[in-house]
mmCIF file of C-alpha atoms in Angstrom:
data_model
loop_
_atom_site.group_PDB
_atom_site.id
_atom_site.type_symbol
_atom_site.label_atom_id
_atom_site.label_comp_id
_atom_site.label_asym_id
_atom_site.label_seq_id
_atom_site.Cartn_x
_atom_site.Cartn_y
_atom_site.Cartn_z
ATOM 1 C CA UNK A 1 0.000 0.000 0.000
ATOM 2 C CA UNK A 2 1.292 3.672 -0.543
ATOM 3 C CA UNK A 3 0.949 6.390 1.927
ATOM 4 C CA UNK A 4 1.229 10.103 0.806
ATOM 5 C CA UNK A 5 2.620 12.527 4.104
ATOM 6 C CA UNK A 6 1.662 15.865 3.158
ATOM 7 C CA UNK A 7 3.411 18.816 5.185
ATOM 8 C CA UNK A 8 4.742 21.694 4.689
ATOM 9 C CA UNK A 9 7.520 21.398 7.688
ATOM 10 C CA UNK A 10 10.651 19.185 6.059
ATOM 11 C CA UNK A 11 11.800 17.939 9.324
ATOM 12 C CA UNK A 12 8.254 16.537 10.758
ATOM 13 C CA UNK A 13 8.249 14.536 6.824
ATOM 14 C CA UNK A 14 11.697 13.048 7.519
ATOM 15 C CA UNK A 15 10.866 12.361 11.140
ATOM 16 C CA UNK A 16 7.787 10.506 10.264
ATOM 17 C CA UNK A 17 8.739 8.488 7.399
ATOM 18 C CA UNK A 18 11.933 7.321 9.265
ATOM 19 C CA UNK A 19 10.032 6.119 12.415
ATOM 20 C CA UNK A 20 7.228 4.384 10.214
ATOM 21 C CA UNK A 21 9.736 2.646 7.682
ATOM 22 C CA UNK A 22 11.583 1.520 11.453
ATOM 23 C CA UNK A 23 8.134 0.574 12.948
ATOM 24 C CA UNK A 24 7.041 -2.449 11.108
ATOM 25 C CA UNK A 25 5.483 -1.053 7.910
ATOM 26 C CA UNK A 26 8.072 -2.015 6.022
ATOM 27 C CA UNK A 27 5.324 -3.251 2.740
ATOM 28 C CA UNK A 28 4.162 0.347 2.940
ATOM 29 C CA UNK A 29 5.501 2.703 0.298
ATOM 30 C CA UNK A 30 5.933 5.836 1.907
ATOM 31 C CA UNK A 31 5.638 9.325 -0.208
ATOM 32 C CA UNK A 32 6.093 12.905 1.209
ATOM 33 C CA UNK A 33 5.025 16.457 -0.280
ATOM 34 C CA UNK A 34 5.735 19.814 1.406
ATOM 35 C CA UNK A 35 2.886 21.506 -0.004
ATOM 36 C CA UNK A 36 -0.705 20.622 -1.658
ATOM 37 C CA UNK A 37 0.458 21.040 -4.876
ATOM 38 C CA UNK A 38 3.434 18.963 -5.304
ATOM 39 C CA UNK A 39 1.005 16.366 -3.251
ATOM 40 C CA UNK A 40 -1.373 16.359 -6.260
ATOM 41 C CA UNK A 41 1.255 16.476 -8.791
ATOM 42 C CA UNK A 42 2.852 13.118 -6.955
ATOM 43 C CA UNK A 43 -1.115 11.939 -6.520
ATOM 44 C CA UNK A 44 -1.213 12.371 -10.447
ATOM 45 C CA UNK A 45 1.988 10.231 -11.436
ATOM 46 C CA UNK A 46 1.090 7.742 -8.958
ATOM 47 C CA UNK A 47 -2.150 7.681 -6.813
ATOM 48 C CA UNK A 48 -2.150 6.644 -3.198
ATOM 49 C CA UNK A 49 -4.337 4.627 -1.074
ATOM 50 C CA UNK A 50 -3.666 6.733 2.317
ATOM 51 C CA UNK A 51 -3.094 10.600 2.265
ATOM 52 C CA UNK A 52 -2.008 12.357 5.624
ATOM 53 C CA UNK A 53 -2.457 16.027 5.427
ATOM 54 C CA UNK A 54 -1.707 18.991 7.987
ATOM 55 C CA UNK A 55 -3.994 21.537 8.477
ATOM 56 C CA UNK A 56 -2.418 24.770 8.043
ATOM 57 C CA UNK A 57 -0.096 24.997 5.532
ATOM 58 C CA UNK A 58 1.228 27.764 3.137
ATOM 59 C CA UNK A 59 -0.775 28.433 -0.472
ATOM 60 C CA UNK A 60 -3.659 25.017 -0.988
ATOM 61 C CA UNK A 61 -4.269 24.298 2.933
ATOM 62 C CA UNK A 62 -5.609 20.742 4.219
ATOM 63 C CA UNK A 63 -9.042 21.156 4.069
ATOM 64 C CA UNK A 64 -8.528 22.196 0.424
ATOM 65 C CA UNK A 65 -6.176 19.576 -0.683
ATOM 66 C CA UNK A 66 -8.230 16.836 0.974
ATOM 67 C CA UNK A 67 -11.229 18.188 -1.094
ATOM 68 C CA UNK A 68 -9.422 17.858 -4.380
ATOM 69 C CA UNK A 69 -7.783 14.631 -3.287
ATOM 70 C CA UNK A 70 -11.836 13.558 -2.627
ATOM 71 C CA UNK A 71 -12.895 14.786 -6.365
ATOM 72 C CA UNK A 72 -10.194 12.883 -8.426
ATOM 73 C CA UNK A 73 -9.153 10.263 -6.803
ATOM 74 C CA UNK A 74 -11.722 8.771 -3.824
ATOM 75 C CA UNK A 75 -11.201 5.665 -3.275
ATOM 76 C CA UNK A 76 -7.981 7.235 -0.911
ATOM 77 C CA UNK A 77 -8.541 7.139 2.622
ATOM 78 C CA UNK A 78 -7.573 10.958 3.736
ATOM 79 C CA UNK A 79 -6.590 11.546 7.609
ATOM 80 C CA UNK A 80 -5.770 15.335 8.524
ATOM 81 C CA UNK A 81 -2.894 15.372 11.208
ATOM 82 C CA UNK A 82 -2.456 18.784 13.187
ATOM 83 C CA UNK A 83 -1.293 20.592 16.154
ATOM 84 C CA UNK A 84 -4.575 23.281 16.037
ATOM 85 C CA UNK A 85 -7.583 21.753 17.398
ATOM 86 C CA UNK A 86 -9.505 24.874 14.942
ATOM 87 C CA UNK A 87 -13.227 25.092 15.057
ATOM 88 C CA UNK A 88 -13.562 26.358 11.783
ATOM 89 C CA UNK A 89 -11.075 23.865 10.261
ATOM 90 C CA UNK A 90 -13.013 21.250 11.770
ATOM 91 C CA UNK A 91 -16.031 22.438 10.508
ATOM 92 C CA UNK A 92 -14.443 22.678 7.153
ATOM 93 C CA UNK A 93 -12.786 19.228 7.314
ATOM 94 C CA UNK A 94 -15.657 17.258 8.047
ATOM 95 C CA UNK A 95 -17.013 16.942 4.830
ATOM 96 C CA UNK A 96 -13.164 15.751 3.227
ATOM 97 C CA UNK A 97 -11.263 14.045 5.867
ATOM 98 C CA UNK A 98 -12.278 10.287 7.320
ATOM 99 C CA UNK A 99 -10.475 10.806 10.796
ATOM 100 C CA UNK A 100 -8.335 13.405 12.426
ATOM 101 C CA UNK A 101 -4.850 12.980 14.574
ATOM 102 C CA UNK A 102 -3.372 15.849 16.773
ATOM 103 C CA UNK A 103 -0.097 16.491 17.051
ATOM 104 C CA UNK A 104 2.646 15.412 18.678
ATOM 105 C CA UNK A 105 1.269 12.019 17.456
ATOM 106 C CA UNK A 106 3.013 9.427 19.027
ATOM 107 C CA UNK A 107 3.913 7.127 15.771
ATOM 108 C CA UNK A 108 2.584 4.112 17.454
ATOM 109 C CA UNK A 109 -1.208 5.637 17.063
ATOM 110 C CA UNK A 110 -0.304 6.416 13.561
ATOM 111 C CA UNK A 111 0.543 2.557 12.694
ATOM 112 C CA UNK A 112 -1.970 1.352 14.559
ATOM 113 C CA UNK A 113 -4.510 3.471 12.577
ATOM 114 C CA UNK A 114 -2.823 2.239 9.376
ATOM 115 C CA UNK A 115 -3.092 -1.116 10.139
ATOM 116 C CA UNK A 116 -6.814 -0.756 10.982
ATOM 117 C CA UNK A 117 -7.237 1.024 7.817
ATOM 118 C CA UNK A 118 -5.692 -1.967 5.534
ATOM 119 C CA UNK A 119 -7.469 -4.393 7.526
ATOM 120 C CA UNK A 120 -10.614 -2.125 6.486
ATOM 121 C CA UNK A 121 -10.002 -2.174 3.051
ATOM 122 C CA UNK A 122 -9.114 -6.036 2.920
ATOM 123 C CA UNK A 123 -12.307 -6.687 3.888
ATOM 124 C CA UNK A 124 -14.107 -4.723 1.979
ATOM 125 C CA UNK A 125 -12.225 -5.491 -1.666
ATOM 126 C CA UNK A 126 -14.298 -4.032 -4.035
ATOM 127 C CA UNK A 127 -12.836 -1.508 -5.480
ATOM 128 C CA UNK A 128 -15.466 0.456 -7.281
ATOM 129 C CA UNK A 129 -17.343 0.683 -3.553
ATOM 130 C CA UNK A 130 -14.718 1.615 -1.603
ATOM 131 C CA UNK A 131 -14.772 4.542 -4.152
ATOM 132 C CA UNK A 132 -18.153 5.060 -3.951
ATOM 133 C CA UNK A 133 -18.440 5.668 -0.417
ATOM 134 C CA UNK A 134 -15.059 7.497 0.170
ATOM 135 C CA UNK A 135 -15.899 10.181 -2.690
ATOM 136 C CA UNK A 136 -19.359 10.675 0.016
ATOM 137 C CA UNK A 137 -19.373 13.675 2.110
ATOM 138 C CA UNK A 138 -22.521 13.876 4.270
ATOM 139 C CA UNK A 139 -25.111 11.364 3.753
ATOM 140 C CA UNK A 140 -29.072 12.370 4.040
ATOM 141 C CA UNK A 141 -30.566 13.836 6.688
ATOM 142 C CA UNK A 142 -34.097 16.097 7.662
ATOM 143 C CA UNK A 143 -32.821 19.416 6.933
ATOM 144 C CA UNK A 144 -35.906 21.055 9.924
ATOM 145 C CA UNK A 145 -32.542 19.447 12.124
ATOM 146 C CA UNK A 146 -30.389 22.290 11.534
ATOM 147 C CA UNK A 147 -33.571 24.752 12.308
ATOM 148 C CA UNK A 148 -34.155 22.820 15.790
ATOM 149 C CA UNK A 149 -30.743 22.914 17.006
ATOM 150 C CA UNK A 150 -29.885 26.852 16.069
ATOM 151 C CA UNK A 151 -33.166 27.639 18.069
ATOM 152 C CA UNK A 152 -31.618 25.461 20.822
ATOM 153 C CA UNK A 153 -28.186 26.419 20.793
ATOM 154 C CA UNK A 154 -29.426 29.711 21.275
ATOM 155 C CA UNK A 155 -30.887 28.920 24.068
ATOM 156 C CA UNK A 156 -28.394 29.895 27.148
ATOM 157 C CA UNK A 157 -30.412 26.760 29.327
ATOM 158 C CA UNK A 158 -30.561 24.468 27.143
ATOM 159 C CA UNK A 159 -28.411 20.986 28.630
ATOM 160 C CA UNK A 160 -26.618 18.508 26.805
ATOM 161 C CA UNK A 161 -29.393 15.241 27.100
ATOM 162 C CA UNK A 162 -31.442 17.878 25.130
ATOM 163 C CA UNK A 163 -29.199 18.330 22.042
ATOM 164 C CA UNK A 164 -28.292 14.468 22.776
ATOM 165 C CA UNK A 165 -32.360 13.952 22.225
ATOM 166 C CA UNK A 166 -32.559 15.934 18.980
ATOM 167 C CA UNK A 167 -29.573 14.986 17.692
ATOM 168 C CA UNK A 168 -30.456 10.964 17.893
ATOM 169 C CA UNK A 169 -33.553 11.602 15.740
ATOM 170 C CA UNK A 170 -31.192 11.461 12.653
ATOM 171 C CA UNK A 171 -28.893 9.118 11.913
ATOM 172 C CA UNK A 172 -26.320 11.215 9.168
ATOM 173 C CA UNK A 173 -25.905 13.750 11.830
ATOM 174 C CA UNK A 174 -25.764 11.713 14.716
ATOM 175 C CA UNK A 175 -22.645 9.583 12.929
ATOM 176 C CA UNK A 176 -20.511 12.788 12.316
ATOM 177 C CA UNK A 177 -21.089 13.824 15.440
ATOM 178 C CA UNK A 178 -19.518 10.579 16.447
ATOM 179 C CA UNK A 179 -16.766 10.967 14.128
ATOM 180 C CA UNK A 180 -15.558 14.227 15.520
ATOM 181 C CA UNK A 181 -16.335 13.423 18.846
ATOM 182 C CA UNK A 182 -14.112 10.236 18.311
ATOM 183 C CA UNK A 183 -11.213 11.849 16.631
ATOM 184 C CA UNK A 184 -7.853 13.258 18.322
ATOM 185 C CA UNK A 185 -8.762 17.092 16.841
ATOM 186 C CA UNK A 186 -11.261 17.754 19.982
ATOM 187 C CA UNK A 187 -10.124 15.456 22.535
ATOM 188 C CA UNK A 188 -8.054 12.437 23.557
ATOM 189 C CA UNK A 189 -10.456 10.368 25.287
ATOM 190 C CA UNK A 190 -10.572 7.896 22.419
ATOM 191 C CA UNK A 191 -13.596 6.966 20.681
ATOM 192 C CA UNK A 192 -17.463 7.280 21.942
ATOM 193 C CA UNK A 193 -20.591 5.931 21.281
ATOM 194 C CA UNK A 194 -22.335 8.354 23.566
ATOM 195 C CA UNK A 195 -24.017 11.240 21.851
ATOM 196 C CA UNK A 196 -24.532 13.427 24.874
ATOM 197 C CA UNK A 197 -20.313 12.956 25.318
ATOM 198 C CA UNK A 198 -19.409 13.761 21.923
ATOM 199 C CA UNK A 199 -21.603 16.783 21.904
ATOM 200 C CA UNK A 200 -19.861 17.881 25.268
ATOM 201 C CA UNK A 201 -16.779 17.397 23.573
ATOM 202 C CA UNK A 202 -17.284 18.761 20.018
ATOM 203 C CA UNK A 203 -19.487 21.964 21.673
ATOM 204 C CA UNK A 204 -22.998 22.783 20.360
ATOM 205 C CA UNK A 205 -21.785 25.058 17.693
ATOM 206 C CA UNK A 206 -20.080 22.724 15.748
ATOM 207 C CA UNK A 207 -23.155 19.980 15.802
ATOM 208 C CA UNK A 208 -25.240 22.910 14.697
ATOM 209 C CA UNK A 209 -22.992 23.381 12.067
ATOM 210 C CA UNK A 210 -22.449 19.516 11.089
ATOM 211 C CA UNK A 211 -26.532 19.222 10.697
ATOM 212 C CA UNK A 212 -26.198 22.146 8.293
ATOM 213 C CA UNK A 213 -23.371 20.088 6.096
ATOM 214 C CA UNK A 214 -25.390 16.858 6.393
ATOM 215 C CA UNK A 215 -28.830 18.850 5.497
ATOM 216 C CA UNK A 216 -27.215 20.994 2.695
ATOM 217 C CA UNK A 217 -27.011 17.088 1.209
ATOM 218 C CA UNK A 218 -30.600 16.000 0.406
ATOM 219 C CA UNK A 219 -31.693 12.308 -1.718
ATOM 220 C CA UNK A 220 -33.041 11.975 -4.655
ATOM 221 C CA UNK A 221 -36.687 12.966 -4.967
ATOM 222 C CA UNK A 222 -37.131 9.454 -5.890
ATOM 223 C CA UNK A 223 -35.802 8.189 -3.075
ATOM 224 C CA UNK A 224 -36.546 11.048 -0.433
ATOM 225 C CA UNK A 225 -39.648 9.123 1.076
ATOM 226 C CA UNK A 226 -37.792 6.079 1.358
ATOM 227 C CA UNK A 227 -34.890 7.585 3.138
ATOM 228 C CA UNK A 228 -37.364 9.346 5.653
ATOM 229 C CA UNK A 229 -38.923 5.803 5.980
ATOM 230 C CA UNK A 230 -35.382 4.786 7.229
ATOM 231 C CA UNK A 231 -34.719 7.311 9.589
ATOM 232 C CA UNK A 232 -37.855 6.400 11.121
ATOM 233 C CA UNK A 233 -37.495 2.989 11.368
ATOM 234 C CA UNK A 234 -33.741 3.575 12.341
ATOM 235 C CA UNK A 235 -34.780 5.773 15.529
ATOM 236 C CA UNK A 236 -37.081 3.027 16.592
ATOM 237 C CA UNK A 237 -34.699 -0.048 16.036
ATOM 238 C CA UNK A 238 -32.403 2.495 18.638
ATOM 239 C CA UNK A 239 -34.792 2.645 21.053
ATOM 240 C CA UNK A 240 -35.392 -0.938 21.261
ATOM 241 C CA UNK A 241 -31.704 -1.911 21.115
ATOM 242 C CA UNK A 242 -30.740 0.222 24.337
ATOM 243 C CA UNK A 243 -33.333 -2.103 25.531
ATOM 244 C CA UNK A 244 -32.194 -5.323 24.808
ATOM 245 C CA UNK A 245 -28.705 -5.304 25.923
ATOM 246 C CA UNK A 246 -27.991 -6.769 29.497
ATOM 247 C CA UNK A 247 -25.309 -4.471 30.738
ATOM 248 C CA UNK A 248 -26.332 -0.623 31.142
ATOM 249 C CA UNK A 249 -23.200 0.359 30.560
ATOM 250 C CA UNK A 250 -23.752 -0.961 26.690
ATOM 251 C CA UNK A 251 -27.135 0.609 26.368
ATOM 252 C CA UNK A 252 -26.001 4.090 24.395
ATOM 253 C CA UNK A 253 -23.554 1.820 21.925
ATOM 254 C CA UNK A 254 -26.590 -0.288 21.301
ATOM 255 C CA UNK A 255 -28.841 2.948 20.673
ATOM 256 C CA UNK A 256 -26.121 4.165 18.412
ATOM 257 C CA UNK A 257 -26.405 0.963 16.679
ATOM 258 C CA UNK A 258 -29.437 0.281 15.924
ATOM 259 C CA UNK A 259 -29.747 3.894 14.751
ATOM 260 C CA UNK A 260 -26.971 3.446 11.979
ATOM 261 C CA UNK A 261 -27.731 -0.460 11.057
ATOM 262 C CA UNK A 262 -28.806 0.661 7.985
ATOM 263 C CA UNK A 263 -26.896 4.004 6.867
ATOM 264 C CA UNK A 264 -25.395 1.784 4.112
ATOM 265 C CA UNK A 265 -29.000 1.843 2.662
ATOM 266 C CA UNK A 266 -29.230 5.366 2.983
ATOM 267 C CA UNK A 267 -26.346 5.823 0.989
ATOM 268 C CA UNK A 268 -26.833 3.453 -1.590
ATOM 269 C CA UNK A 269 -29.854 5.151 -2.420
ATOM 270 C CA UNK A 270 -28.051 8.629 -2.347
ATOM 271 C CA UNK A 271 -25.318 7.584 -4.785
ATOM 272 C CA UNK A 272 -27.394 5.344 -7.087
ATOM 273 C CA UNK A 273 -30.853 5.659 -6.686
ATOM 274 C CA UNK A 274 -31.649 4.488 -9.988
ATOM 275 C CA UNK A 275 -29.846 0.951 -9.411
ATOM 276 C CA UNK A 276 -30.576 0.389 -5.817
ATOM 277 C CA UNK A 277 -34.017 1.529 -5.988
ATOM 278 C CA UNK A 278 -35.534 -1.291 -7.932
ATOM 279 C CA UNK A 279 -33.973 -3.894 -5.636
ATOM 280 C CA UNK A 280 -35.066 -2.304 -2.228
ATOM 281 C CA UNK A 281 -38.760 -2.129 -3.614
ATOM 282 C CA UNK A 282 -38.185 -5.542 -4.956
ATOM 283 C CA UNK A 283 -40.267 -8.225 -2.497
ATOM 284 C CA UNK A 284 -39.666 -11.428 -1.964
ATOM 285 C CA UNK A 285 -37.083 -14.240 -1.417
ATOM 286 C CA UNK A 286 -34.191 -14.172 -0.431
ATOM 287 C CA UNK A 287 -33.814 -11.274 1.509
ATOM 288 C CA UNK A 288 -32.736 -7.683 0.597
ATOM 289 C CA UNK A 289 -29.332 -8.263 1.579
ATOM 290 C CA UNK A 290 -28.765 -11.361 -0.244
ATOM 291 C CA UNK A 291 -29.994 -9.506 -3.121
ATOM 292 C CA UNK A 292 -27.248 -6.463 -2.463
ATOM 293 C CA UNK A 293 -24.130 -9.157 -2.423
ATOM 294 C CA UNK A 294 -25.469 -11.211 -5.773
ATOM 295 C CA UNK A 295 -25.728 -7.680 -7.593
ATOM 296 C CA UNK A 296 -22.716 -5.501 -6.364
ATOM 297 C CA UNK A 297 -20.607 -8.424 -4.554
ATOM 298 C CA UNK A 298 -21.472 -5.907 -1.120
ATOM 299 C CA UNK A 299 -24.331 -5.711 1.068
ATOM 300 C CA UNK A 300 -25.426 -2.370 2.788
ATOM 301 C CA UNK A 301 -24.191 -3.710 5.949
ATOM 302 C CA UNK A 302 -20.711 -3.967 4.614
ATOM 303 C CA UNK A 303 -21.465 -0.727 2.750
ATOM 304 C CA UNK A 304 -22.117 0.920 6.327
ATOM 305 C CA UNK A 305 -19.509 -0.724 8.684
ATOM 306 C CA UNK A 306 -17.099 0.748 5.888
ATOM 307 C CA UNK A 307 -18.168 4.353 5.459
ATOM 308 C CA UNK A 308 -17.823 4.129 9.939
ATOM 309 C CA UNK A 309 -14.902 2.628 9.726
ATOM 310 C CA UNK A 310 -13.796 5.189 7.571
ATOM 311 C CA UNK A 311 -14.647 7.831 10.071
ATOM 312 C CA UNK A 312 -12.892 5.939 13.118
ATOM 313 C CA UNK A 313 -16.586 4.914 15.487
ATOM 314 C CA UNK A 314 -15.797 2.242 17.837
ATOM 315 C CA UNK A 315 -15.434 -1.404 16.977
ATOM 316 C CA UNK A 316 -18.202 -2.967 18.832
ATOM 317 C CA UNK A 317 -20.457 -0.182 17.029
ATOM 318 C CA UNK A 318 -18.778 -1.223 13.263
ATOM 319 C CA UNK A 319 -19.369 -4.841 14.240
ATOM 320 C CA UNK A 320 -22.862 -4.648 15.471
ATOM 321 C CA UNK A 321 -23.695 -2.264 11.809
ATOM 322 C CA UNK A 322 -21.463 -5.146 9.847
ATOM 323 C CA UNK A 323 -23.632 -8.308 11.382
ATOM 324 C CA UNK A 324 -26.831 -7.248 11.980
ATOM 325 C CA UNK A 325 -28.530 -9.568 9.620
ATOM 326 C CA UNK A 326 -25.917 -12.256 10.884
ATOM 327 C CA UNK A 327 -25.139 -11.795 14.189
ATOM 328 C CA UNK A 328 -23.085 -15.137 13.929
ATOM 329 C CA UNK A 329 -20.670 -13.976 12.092
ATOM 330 C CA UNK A 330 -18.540 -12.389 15.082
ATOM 331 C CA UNK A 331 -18.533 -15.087 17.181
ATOM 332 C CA UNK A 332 -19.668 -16.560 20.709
ATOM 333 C CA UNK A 333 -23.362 -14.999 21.223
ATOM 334 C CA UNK A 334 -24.030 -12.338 24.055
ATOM 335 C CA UNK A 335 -26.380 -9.790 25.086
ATOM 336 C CA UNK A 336 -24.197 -6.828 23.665
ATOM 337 C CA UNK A 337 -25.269 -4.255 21.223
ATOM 338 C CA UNK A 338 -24.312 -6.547 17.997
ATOM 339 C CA UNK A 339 -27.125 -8.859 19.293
ATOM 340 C CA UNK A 340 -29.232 -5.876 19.866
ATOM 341 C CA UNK A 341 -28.804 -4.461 16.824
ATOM 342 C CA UNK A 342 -29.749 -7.869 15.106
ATOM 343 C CA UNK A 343 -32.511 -8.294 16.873
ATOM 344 C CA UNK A 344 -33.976 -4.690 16.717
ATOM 345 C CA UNK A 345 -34.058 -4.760 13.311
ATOM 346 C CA UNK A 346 -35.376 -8.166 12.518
ATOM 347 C CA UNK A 347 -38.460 -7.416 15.049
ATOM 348 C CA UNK A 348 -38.872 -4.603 13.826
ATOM 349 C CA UNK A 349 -39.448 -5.964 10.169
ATOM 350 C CA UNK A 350 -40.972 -8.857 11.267
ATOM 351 C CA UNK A 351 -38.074 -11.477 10.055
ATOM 352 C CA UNK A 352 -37.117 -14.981 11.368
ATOM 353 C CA UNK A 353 -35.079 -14.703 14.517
ATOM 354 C CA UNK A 354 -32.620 -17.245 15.179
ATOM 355 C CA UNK A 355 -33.931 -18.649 18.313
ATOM 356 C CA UNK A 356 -31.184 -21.051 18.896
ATOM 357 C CA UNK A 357 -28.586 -18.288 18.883
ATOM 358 C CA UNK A 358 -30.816 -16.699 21.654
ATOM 359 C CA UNK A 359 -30.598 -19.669 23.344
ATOM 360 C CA UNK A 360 -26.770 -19.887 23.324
ATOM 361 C CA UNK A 361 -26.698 -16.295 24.464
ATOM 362 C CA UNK A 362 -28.894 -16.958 27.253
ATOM 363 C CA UNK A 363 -31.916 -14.613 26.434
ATOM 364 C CA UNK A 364 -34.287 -16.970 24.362
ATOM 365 C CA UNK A 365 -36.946 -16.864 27.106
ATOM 366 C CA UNK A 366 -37.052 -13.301 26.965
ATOM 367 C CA UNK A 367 -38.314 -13.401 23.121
ATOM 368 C CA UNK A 368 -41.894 -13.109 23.831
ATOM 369 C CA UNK A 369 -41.240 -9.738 25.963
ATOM 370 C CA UNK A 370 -39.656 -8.315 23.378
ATOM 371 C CA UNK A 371 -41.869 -9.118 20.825
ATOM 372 C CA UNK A 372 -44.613 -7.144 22.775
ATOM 373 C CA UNK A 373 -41.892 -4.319 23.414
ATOM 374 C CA UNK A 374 -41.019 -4.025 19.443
ATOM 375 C CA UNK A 375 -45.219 -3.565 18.870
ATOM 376 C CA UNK A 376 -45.081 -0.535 21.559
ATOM 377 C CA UNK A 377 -42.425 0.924 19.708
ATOM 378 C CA UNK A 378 -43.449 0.221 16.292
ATOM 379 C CA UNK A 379 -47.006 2.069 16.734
ATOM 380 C CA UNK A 380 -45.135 5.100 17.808
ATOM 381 C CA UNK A 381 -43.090 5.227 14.329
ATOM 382 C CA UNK A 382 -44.482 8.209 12.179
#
C-alpha cells in the first residue's frame, strides 16, 4: 500500500517516514510532499491509497487539498494530522477528511490506525465501492434538524441530554457527530458511542454546524420518502436496542447501533438511486441483503460498517452495523449491542429470529417480551 505525508515542515516529513519505515510497515511505500500542490502532482503520477495532510499549511491548505484529493481520486482514505484543534477547520474538514490525529502524534497511534485502515479495506475489496463511499461527504438527513438545534443552541439553558435527544432523531448527523467526537482534533479520550459525550466534547456550535453540512445534502426525490422511511425505522430499532442489551453500561452503543444499522442503505440510495431503488422495492425471497451481495458483490451492511470505519466509530459499534442480519458472524453470542442491533431490526421488520442463537446467548426466554416491546415501539413510528 502507498501512503502520501503531506506537510509543509521538512523535518516533521523526515521524522515521520523514518520512524514508520523503522516501525514495522516495512510493505508500505511511503511518499512525502511539502505543499498541496506537489502532493497532487505526486497523486497524479502515482495515486495513493492513504493521504495524511496537515492543516495549516502555506498556499492550498488541508481542508482544500483533501477536497481535491476527494474529487479525483476517492477511493484514498484521507486523515488530517495537526497541532490546532480549529473550530472552523473542523467544521471545514468534516465533509473531506475520514479521521483526524493531533499532534505530537506518538507514531505508534499512527501505525496502529494504518493497520486498521488496511485491515478495512481487505475486507471490503471491491474496489469500485470503496470509491463510492469514500468520494461521500454527508449522507441524508431532515434538513428542519439544523432549524431545531440553532433555536436550541441559542438557548443559554438548554443541557446537553437535550441536544443528545434531537440529535439521535437522525442518523447522518448523529454519525458525524460521532466521528468528531471520536477523533484526536477535539479530545483524547478515544472513541465514543455516547451522543450526549461527543456533543460535550465537540461543543454545540459545531453539531449545529455539522446538521447544516449533512442537510445541505438531500436524496433523490425518488428516493426522499424512502430515506425518511429509514430514519424512522432507524430511531425506533435504537430505542429498542438500548433495551435489549444486558449491561447498562452498553445501552447508548446499542442505541447508536441500531440507529446506523442501515446508513449503508441510505447511501446506496443517495449515490445510485436508480440501481438500488428497484432492488429495495423488490419483495420477496431471499432477503434484501442477499440480493445487495449477488448484484454488487457488497451488502449495505458492509457498505455501512465501511463508510464508519472510515470515520474511526468504535469497533463494537462497526461490528454490530457489519452483522446485523448475521449476528453469527462475530462469534460466541451475548447480550451486547451486535445482538441488539440484530434483533432490533429483525423485530422490527418482522423477520425470522434465530432462536437457537438466543438460546446460546442466554436470552431466548425473553423473546416473547420483546416481541410485545417491538409492537409498543413500532405504533409510535411516524
Amino acid at each position: 500500500m502507498r501512503l502520501l505525508l503531506v506537510d509543509d515542515d521538512p523535518r516533521i516529513l523526515t521524522g515521520l517516514s523514518r520512524a514508520l519505515r523503522s516501525s514495522g510497515l516495512r510493505e508500505w511505500d511511503v511518499a512525502t510532499a511539502t505543499s498541496g500542490d506537489e502532493a497532487l502532482a505526486q497523486l497524479t503520477l502515482l495515486p495513493a491509497d492513504v493521504v495524511v495532510s496537515d492543516v495549516k499549511m502555506p498556499g492550498m491548505d488541508g481542508p482544500a487539498l483533501l477536497g481535491e484529493v476527494r474529487r479525483r481520486w476517492p477511493d484514498a482514505v484521507r486523515l488530517v494530522l495537526s497541532g490546532y484543534a480549529d473550530t472552523i477547520a473542523a467544521q471545514r474538514l468534516t465533509g473531506v477528511a475520514h479521521q483526524f490525529m493531533e499532534k505530537p502524534l506518538r507514531v505508534g497511534e499512527l501505525v496502529d490506525l494504518l493497520r486498521r485502515v488496511e485491515r478495512l479495506r481487505a475486507r471490503f475489496a471491491n474496489p469500485a465501492f470503496r470509491a463510492l463511499i469514500g468520494g461521500a461527504a454527508e449522507l441524508p438527513a431532515a434538513p428542519a434538524l439544523y432549524v431545531e438545534l440553532t433555536g436550541m443552541v441559542e438557548d443559554p439553558h438548554v443541557t446537553l441530554d437535550q441536544l443528545a435527544a434531537v440529535v439521535r432523531k437522525d442518523p447522518a448527523v448523529a454519525a458525524k457527530v460521532l466521528q468528531l467526537a471520536s477523533s484526536a482534533f477535539f479530545a483524547r479520550g478515544g472513541p465514543t458511542a455516547d451522543l450526549r459525550e461527543a456533543i460535550g466534547r465537540i461543543g454545540s456550535q459545531v453539531v449545529r454546524m455539522v446538521a447544516l453540512a449533512a442537510g445541505a445534502f438531500r436524496p433523490p426525490p425518488q428516493v426522499a420518502a424512502v430515506v425518511d422511511r429509514l430514519q424512522a425505522r432507524g430511531l425506533a430499532a435504537a430505542v429498542l436496542a438500548q433495551e435489549l442489551v444486558d449491561n447498562p453500561e452498553d445501552r447508548e452503543a446499542a442505541f447508536v447501533s441500531g440507529l446506523l444499522a442501515d446508513l449503508g442503505m441510505t447511501g446506496l440510495l443517495t449515490w445510485m438511486p436508480d440501481r438500488y431503488l428497484p432492488l429495495v422495492r423488490a419483495a420477496g425471497d431471499p432477503p434484501l441483503h442477499v440480493r445487495e451481495v449477488q448484484e454488487f458483490g457488497v451488502s449495505h451492511a458492509d457498505v455501512g460498517a465501511y463508510l464508519l470505519g472510515l470515520w474511526g466509530l468504535p469497533r463494537i459499534v462497526l461490528e454490530a452495523v457489519s452483522c446485523h442480519h448475521d449476528p453469527l458472524a462475530v462469534g460466541a453470542p451475548s447480550r451486547d449491542p451486535i445482538l441488539a442491533a440484530y434483533l432490533a431490526h429483525a423485530l422490527l421488520d418482522d423477520e425470522p429470529i434465530d432462536e437457537g442463537y438466543l438460546a446460546r446467548a442466554g436470552c431466548a426466554q425473553l423473546l416473547p417480551r420483546w416481541r410485545t416491546l417491538v409492537r409498543g415501539i413500532a405504533s409510535c413510528e411516524p
